[in-house]
Tab-separated table of C-alpha atoms in Angstrom:
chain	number	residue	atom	x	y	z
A	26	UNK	CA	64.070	16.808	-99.067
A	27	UNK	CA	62.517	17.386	-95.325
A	28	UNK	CA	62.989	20.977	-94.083
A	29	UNK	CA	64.568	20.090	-90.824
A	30	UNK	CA	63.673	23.338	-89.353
A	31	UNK	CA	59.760	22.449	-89.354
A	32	UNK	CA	60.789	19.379	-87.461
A	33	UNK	CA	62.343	21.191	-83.759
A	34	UNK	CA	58.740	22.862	-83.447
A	35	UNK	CA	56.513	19.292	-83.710
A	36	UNK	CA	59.644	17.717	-81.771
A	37	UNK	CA	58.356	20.489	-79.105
A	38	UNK	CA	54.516	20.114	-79.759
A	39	UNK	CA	54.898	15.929	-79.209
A	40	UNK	CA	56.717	16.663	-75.986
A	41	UNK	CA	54.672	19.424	-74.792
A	42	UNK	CA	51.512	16.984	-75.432
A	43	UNK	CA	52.991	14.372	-73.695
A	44	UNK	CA	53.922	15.673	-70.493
A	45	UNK	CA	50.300	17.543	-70.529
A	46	UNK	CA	49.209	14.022	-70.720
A	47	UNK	CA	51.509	12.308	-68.183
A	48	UNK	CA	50.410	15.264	-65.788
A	49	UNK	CA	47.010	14.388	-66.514
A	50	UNK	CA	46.942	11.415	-65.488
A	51	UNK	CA	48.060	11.266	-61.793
A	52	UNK	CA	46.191	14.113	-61.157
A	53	UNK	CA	43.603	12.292	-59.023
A	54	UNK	CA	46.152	10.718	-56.957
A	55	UNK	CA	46.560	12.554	-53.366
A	56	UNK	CA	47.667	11.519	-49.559
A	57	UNK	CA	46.702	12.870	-46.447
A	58	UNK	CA	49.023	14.688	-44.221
A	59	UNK	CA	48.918	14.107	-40.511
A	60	UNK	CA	50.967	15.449	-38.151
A	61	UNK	CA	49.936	14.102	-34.727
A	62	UNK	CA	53.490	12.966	-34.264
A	63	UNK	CA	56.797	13.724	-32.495
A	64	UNK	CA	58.951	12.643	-35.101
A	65	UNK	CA	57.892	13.938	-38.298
A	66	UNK	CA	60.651	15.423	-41.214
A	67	UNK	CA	60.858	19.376	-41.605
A	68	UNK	CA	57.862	20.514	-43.609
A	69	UNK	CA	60.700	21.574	-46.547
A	70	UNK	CA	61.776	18.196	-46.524
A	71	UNK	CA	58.389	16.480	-46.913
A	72	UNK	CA	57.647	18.974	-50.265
A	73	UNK	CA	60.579	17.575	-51.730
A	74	UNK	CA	59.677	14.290	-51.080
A	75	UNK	CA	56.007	15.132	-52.317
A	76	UNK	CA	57.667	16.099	-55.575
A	77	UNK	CA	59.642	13.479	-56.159
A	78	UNK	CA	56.545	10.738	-56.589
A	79	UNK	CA	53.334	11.382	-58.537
A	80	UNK	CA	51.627	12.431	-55.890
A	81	UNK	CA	49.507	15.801	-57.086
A	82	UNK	CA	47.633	16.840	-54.249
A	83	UNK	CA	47.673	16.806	-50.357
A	84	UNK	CA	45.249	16.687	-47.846
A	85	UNK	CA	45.820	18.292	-44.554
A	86	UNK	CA	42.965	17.877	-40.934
A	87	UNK	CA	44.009	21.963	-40.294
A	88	UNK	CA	46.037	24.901	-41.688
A	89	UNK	CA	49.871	24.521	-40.429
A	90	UNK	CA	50.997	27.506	-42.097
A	91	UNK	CA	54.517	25.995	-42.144
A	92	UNK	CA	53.369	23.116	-43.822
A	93	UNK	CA	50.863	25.483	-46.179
A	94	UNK	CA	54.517	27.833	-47.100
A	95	UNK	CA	56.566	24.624	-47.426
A	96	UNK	CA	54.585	23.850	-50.697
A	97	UNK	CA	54.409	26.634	-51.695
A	98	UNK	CA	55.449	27.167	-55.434
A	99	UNK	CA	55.606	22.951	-56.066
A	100	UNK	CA	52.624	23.018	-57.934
A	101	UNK	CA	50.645	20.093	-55.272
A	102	UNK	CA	47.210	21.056	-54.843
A	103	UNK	CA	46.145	21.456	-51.031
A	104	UNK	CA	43.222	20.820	-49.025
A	105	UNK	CA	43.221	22.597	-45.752
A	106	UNK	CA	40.743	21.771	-42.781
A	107	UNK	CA	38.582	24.053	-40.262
A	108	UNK	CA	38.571	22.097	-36.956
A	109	UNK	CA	34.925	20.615	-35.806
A	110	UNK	CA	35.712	23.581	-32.668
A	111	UNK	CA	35.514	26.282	-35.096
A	112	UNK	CA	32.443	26.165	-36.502
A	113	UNK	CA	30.376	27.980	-33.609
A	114	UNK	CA	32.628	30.522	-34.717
A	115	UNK	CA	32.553	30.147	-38.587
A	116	UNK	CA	28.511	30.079	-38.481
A	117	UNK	CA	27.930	32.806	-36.495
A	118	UNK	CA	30.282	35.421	-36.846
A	119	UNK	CA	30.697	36.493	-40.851
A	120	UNK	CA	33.620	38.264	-39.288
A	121	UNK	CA	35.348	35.085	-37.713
A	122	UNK	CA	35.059	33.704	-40.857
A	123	UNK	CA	36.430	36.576	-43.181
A	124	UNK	CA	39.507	36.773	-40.786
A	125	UNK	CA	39.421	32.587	-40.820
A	126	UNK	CA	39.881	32.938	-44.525
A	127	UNK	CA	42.390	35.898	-44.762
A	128	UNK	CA	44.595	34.205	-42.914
A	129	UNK	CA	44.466	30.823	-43.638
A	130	UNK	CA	43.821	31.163	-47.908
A	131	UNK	CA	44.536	34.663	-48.850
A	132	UNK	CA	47.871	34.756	-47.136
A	133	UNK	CA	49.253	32.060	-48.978
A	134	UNK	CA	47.390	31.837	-51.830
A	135	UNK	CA	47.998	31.291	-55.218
A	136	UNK	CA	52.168	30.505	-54.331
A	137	UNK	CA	50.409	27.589	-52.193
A	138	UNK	CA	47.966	26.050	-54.215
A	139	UNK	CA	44.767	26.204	-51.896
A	140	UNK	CA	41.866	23.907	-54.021
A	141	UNK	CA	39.559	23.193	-51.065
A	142	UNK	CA	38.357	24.208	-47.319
A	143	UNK	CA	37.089	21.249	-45.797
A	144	UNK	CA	34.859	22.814	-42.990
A	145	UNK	CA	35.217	20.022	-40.100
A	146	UNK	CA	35.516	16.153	-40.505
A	147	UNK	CA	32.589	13.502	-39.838
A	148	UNK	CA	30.345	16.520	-38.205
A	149	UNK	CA	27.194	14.642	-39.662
A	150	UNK	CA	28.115	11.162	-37.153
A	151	UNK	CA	27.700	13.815	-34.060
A	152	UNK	CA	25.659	13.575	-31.245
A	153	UNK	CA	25.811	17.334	-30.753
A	154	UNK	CA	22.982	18.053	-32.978
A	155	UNK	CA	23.845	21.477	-32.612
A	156	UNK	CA	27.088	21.262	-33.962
A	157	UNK	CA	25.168	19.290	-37.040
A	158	UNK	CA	22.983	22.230	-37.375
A	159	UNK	CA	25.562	24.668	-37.273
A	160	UNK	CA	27.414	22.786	-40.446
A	161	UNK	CA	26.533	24.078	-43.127
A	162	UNK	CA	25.675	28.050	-42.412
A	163	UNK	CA	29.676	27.922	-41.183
A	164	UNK	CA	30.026	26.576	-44.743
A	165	UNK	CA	28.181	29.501	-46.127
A	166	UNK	CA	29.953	31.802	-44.772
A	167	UNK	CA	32.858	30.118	-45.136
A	168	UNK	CA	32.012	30.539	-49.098
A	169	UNK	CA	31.096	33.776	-49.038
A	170	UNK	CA	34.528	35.254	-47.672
A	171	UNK	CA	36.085	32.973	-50.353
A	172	UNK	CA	33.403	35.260	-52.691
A	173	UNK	CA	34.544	38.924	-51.193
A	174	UNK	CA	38.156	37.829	-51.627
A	175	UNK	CA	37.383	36.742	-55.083
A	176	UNK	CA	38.333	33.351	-54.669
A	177	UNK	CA	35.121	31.461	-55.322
A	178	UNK	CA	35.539	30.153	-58.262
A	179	UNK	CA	39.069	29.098	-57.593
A	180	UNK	CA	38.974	27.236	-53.987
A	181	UNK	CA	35.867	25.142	-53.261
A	182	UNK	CA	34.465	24.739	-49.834
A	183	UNK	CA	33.316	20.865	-48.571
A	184	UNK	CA	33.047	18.687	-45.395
A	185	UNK	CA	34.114	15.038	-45.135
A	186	UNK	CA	31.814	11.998	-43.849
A	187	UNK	CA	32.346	8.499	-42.583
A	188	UNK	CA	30.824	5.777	-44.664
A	189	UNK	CA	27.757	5.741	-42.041
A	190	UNK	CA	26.625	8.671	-43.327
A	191	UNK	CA	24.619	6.143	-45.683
A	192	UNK	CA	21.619	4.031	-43.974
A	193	UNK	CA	21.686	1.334	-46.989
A	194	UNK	CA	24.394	0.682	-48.975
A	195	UNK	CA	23.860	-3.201	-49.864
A	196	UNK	CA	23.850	-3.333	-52.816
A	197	UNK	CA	25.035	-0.476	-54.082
A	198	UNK	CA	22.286	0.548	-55.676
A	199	UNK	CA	20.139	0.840	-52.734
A	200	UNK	CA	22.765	3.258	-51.393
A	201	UNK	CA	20.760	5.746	-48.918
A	202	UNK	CA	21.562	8.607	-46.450
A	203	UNK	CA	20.644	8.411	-43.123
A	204	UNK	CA	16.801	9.903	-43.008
A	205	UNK	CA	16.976	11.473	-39.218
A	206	UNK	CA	19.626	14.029	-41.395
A	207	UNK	CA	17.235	14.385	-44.243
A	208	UNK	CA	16.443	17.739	-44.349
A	209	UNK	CA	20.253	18.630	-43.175
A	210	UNK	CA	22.018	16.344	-45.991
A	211	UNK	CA	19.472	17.497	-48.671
A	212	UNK	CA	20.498	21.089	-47.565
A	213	UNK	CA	23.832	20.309	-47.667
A	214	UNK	CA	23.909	18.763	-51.244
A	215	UNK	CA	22.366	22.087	-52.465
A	216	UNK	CA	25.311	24.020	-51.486
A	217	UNK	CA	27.544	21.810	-53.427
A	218	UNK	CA	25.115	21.782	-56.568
A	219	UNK	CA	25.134	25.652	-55.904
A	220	UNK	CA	28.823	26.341	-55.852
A	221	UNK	CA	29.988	23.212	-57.940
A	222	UNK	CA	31.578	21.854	-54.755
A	223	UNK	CA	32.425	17.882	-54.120
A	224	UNK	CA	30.955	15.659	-51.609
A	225	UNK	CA	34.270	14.067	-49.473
A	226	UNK	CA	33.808	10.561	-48.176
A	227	UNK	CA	36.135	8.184	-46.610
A	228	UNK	CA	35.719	4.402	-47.435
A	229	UNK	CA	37.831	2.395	-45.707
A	230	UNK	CA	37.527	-1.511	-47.629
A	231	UNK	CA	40.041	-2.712	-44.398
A	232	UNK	CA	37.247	-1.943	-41.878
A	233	UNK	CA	34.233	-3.698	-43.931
A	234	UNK	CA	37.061	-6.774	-43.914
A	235	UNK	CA	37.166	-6.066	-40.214
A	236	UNK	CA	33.208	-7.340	-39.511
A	237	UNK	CA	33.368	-9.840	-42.719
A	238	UNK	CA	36.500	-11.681	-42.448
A	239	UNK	CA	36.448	-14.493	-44.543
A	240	UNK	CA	39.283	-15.810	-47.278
A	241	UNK	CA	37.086	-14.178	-50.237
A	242	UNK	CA	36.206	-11.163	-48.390
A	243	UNK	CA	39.766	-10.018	-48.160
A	244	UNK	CA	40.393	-10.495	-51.939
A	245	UNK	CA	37.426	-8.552	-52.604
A	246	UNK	CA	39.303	-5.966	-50.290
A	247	UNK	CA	42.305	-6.106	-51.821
A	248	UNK	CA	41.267	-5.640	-55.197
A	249	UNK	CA	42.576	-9.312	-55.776
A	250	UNK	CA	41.370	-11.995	-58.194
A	251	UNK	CA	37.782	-13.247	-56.916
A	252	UNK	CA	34.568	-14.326	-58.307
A	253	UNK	CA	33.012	-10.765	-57.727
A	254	UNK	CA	29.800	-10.146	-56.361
A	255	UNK	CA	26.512	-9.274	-57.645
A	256	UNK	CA	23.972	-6.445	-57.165
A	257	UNK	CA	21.141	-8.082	-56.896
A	258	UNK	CA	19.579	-4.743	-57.774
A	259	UNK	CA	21.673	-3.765	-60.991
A	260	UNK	CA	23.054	-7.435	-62.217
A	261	UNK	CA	26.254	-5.596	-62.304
A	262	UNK	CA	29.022	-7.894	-61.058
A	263	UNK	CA	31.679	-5.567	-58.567
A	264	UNK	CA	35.195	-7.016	-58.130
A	265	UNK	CA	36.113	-5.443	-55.576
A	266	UNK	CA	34.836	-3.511	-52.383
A	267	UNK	CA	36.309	0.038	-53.208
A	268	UNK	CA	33.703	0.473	-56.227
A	269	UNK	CA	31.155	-0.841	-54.597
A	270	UNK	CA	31.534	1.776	-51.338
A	271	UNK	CA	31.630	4.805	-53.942
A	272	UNK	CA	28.678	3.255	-55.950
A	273	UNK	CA	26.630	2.879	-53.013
A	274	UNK	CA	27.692	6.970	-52.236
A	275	UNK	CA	26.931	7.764	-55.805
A	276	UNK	CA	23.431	6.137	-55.437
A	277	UNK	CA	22.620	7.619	-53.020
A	278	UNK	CA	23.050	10.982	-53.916
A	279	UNK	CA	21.133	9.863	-57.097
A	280	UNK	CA	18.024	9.440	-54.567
A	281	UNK	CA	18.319	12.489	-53.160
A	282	UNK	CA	18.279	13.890	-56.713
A	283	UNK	CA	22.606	15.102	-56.909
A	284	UNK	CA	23.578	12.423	-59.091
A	285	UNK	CA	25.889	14.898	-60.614
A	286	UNK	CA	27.771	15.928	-57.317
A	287	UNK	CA	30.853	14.954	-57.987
A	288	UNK	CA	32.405	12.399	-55.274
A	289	UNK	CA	36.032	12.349	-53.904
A	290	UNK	CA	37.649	9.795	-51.887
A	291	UNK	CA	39.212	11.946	-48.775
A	292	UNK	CA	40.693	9.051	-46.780
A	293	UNK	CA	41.646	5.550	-47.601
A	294	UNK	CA	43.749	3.363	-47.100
A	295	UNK	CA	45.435	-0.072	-45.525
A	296	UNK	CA	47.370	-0.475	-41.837
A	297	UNK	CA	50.528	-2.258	-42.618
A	298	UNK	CA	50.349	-3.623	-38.882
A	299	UNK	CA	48.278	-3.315	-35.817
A	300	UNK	CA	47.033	-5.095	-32.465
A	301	UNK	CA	46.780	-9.365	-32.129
A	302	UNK	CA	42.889	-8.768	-32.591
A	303	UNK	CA	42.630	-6.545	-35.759
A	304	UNK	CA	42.662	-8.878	-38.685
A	305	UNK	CA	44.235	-8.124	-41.874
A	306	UNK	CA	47.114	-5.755	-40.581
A	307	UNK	CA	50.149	-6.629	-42.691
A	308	UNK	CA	52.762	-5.306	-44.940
A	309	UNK	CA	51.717	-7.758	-47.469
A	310	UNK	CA	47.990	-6.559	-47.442
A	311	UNK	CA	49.006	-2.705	-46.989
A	312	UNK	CA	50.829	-2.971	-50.229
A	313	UNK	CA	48.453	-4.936	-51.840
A	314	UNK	CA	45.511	-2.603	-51.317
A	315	UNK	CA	47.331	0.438	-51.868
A	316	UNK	CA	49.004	-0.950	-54.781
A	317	UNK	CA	46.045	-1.786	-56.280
A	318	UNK	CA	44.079	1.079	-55.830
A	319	UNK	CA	46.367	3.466	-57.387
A	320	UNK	CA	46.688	1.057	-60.453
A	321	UNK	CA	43.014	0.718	-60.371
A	322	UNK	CA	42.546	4.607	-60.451
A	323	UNK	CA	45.521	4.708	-63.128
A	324	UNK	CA	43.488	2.285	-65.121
A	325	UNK	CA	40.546	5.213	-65.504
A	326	UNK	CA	38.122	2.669	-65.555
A	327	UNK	CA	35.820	4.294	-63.263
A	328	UNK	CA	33.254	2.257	-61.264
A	329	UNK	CA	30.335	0.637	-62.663
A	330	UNK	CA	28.092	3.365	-62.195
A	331	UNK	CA	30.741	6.067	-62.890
A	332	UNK	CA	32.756	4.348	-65.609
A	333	UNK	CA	35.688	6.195	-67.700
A	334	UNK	CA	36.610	8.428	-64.810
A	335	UNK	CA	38.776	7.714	-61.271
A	336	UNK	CA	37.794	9.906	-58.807
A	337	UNK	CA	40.105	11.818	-56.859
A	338	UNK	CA	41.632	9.466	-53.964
A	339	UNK	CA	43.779	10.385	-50.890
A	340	UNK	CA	45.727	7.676	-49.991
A	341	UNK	CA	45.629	7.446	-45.480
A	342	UNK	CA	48.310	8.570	-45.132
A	343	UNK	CA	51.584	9.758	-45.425
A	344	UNK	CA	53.596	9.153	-42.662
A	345	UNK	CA	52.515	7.232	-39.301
A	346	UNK	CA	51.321	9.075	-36.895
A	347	UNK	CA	53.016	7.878	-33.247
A	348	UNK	CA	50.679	9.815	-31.130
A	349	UNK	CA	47.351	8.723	-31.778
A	350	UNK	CA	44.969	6.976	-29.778
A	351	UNK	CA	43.301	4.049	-30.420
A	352	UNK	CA	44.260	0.460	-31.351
A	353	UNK	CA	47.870	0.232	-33.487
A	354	UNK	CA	46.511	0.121	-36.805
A	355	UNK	CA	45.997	4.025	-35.986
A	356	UNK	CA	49.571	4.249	-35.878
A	357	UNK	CA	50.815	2.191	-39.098
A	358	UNK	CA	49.428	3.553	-42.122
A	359	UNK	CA	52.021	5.787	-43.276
A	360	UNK	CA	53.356	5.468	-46.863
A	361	UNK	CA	56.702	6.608	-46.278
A	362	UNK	CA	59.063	6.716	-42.440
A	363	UNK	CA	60.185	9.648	-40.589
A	364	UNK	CA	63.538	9.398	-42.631
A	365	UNK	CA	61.254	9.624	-46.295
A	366	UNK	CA	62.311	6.072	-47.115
A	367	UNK	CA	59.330	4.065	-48.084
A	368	UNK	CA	57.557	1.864	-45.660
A	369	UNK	CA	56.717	-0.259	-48.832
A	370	UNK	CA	56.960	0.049	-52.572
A	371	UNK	CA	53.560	1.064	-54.497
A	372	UNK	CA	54.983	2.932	-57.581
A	373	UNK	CA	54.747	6.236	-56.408
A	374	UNK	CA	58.474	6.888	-56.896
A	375	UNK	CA	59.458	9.281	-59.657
A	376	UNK	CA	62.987	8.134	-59.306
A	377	UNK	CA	62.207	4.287	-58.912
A	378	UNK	CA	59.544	4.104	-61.870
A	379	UNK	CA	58.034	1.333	-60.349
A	380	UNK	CA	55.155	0.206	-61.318
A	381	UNK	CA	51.781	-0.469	-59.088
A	382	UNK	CA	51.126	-4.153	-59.812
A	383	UNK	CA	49.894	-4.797	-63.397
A	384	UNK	CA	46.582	-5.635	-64.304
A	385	UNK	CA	44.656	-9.004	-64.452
A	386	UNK	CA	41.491	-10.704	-65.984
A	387	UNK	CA	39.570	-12.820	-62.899
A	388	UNK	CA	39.222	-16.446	-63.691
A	389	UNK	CA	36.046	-17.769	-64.980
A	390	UNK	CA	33.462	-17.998	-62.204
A	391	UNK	CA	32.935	-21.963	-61.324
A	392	UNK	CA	29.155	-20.507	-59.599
A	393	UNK	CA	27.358	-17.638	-59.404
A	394	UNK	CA	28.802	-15.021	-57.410
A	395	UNK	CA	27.114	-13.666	-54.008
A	396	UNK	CA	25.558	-10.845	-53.415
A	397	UNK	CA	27.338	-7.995	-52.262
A	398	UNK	CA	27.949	-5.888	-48.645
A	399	UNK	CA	29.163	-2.697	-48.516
A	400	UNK	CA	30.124	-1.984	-44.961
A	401	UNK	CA	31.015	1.515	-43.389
A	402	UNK	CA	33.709	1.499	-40.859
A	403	UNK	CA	33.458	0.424	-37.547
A	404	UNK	CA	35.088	2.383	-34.869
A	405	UNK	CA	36.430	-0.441	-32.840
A	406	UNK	CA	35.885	-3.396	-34.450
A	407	UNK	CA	35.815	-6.421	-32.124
A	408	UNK	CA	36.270	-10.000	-34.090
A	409	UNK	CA	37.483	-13.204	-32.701
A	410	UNK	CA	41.307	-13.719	-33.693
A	411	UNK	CA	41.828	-16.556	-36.264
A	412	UNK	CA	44.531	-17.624	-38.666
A	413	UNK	CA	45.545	-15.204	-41.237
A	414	UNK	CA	43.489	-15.853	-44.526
A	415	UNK	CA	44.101	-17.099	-47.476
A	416	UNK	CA	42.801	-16.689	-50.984
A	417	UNK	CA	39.544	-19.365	-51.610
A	418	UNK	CA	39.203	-22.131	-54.532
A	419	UNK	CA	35.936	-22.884	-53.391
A	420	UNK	CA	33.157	-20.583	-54.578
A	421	UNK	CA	32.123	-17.602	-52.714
A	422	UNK	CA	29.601	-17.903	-49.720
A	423	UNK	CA	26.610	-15.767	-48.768
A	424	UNK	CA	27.465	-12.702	-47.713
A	425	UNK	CA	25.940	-11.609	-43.721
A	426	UNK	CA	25.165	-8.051	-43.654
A	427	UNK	CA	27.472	-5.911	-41.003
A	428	UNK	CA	25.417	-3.272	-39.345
A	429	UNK	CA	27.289	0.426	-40.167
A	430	UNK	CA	29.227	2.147	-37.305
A	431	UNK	CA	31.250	5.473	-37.732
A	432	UNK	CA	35.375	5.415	-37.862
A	433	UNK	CA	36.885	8.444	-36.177
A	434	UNK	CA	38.863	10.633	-38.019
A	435	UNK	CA	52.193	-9.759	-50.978
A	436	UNK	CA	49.787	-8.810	-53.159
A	437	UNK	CA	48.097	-10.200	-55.963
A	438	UNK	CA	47.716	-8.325	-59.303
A	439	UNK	CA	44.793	-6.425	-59.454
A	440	UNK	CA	42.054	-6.989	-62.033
A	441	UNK	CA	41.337	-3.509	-63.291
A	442	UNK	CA	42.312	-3.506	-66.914
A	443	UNK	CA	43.757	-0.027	-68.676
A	444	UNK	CA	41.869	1.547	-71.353
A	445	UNK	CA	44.309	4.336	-71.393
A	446	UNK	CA	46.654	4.236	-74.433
A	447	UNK	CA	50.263	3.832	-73.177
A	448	UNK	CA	52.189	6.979	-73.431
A	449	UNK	CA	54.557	6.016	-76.091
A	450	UNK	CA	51.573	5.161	-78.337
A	451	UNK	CA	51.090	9.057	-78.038
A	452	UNK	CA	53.787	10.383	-78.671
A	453	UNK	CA	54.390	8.255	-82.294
A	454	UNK	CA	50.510	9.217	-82.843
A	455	UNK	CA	51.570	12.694	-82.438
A	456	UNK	CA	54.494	12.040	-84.343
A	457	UNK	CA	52.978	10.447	-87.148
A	458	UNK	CA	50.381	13.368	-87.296
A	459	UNK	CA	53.022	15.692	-87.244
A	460	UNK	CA	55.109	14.526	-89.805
A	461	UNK	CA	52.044	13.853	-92.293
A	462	UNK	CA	51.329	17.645	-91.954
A	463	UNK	CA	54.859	18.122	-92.973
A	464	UNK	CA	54.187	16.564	-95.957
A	465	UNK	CA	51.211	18.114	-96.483
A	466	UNK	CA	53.001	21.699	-96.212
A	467	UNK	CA	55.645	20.895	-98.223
A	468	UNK	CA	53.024	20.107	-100.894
């Protein structure tokens, strides 16, 4: 007869393993945190919403110690931001930067769970080449108070570009930095090789729809069934822009000789409205892309170059943000309203459990697919203003490049397909293992 008392402790070792994995497997799923609003929730209130979805990490543009204290103890990983204006500071003055850090990391640090300094935001798109320059010794000595405070192996220490960082990046493959940064980029990749930091880009698959704005374009976008496009360079087929964007990053890196630098996705991310002349802005398209993405990351497919492994994606953004500049799509990408209800449904919900929408298999191609463009985003994108689009039957068209400009700081199922088992597969795996070493004991 079964000794029931072996059977509590591999009760406790299945669920034990199980929630390890379900943890596991949303940890590359973050948001950025805004706060150029008037109408925002209490920072306590927004780290209860935070832990009520499956949202593991948060990305915020500065260090709000409210906000910093506020998630404190919830176990959300938190990127915090040195503005462009302090880095004259941070570079020159080791000082400046010690007190930058002892304030900012040490004080709250480990209750708030502080993984990176992101030491300013686009810096390599400016025309004050002196602010370029000054970069990446602000970075250093960013670094090196992390170091003294014993802290740097524990916190990492990165900048975020815009897509036009890259030169080339059709097809992905040809993916290239910007040469007139050469020597500052190659420097800059050394430090993360050096201190096992990530490179932070933000691809944004709604502005590359922006200057391309045809029917199969936005499926492409949207991670939506459509015949794919080829690399001409590769022969690998993408299906959909987002892979392609982080391809062309990963490629390029690979030419500078950093194809290990790991790459993480600090902004994207889908305006659910915006002005009569900005194509694409709807509710229907926001959740699609959104949707899709975090189902497509869920999937752990990877991209084609970087295949069994999602890379760590902040969704843009949390909540709107009703005092920005710029045209209204600035204002309308928020994930969730002032009062924390959702602004749409993408199955971040702990409490809802629904699901992003499920995976599909693209039809059977009727011609051979185009080649691809992967577009950086535009800052203001001006494009004549025609009828929404809809998804093509005819095959896909040639593709016209779109030249790369900086961005300043109801769907269809998506066709990534899971290779991860499904949880309850696990846990009778476990199970079954368990109770075959019960026999085995008993023996």
């Amino acid at each position: 007869m079964r000794k029931s008392s072996h059977i509590i402790p591999y009760f406790l070792l299945c669920s034990s393993l199980l929630c390890f994995y379900s943890a596991r497997a949303e940890s590359f799923i973050g948001v950025n945190y805004g706060i150029v609003a008037d109408n925002l929730p209490p920072p306590e209130a927004t780290a209860k919403l935070l832990q009520s979805t499956s949202i593991e990490k948060v990305r915020l543009y500065g260090t709000d110690p409210g906000i910093i204290k506020a998630l404190a103890n919830t176990g959300i990983g938190i990127v915090i931001g040195a503005a462009n204006g302090d880095i004259p500071a941070l570079a020159s003055d080791p000082e400046f930067a010690g007190n930058w850090v002892g304030s900012n990391v040490v004080a709250h640090y480990p209750a708030s769970k502080i993984i990176v300094v992101t030491v300013g935001n686009e810096v390599m798109l400016s025309t004050d080449q002196n602010l370029v320059s000054q970069l990446l010794p602000a970075m250093q000595n960013v670094q090196n108070a992390l170091n003294a405070a014993s802290l740097g192996g524990k916190i990492k220490v990165s900048t975020v570009h815009a897509m036009a960082v890259l030169s080339q990046s059709d097809p992905p493959s040809s993916g290239a930095f910007n040469p007139k940064n050469g020597d500052t980029m190659k420097a800059l990749l050394e430090f993360h090789k050096a201190n096992g930091s990530p490179f932070m880009i933000n691809p944004y698959p709604f502005f590359a729809y922006q200057g391309d704005s045809r029917p199969e374009t936005l499926s492409f976008c949207l991670f939506q069934p459509n015949p794919g496009r080829v690399d001409s360079g590769t022969g690998i087929k993408y299906m959909n822009m987002f892979d392609a964007q982080v391809d062309a990053v990963h490629s390029a890196l690979k030419a500078m000789g950093f194809k290990d630098t790991e790459i993480v996705v600090a902004e994207t991310g889908w305006p659910y409205k915006g002005d009569s002349n900005e194509l694409g802005t709807s509710m229907d398209n926001a959740k699609a892309y959104n949707g899709n993405l975090i189902n497509h990351l869920r999937s752990m497919v990877g991209t084609p170059l970087m295949p069994g492994k999602s890379v760590d994606t902040y969704i843009f953004a949390l909540y709107d943000e009703n005092l920005k500049p710029g045209p209204g799509s600035e204002r309308a990408f928020g994930l969730f309203k002032p009062d924390l209800s959702m602004t749409y449904d993408v199955g971040l919900s702990k409490s809802t459990q629904s699901p992003a929408p499920s995976p599909d298999i693209p039809a059977p191609l009727a011609a051979p697919p185009a080649p691809i463009t992967v577009t950086p985003a535009p800052t203001t994108p001006v494009v004549p203003l025609i009828p929404a689009p809809t998804i093509p039957t005819a095959p896909i068209i040639p593709v016209t490049p779109m030249n790369p400009t900086p961005r300043p700081a109801a769907g269809i199922r998506s066709i990534a397909i899971s290779c991860r088992p499904p949880r309850s597969l696990v846990l009778i795996l476990v199970m079954i293992l368990a109770f075959t070493l019960e026999e085995v004991l008993e023996d």
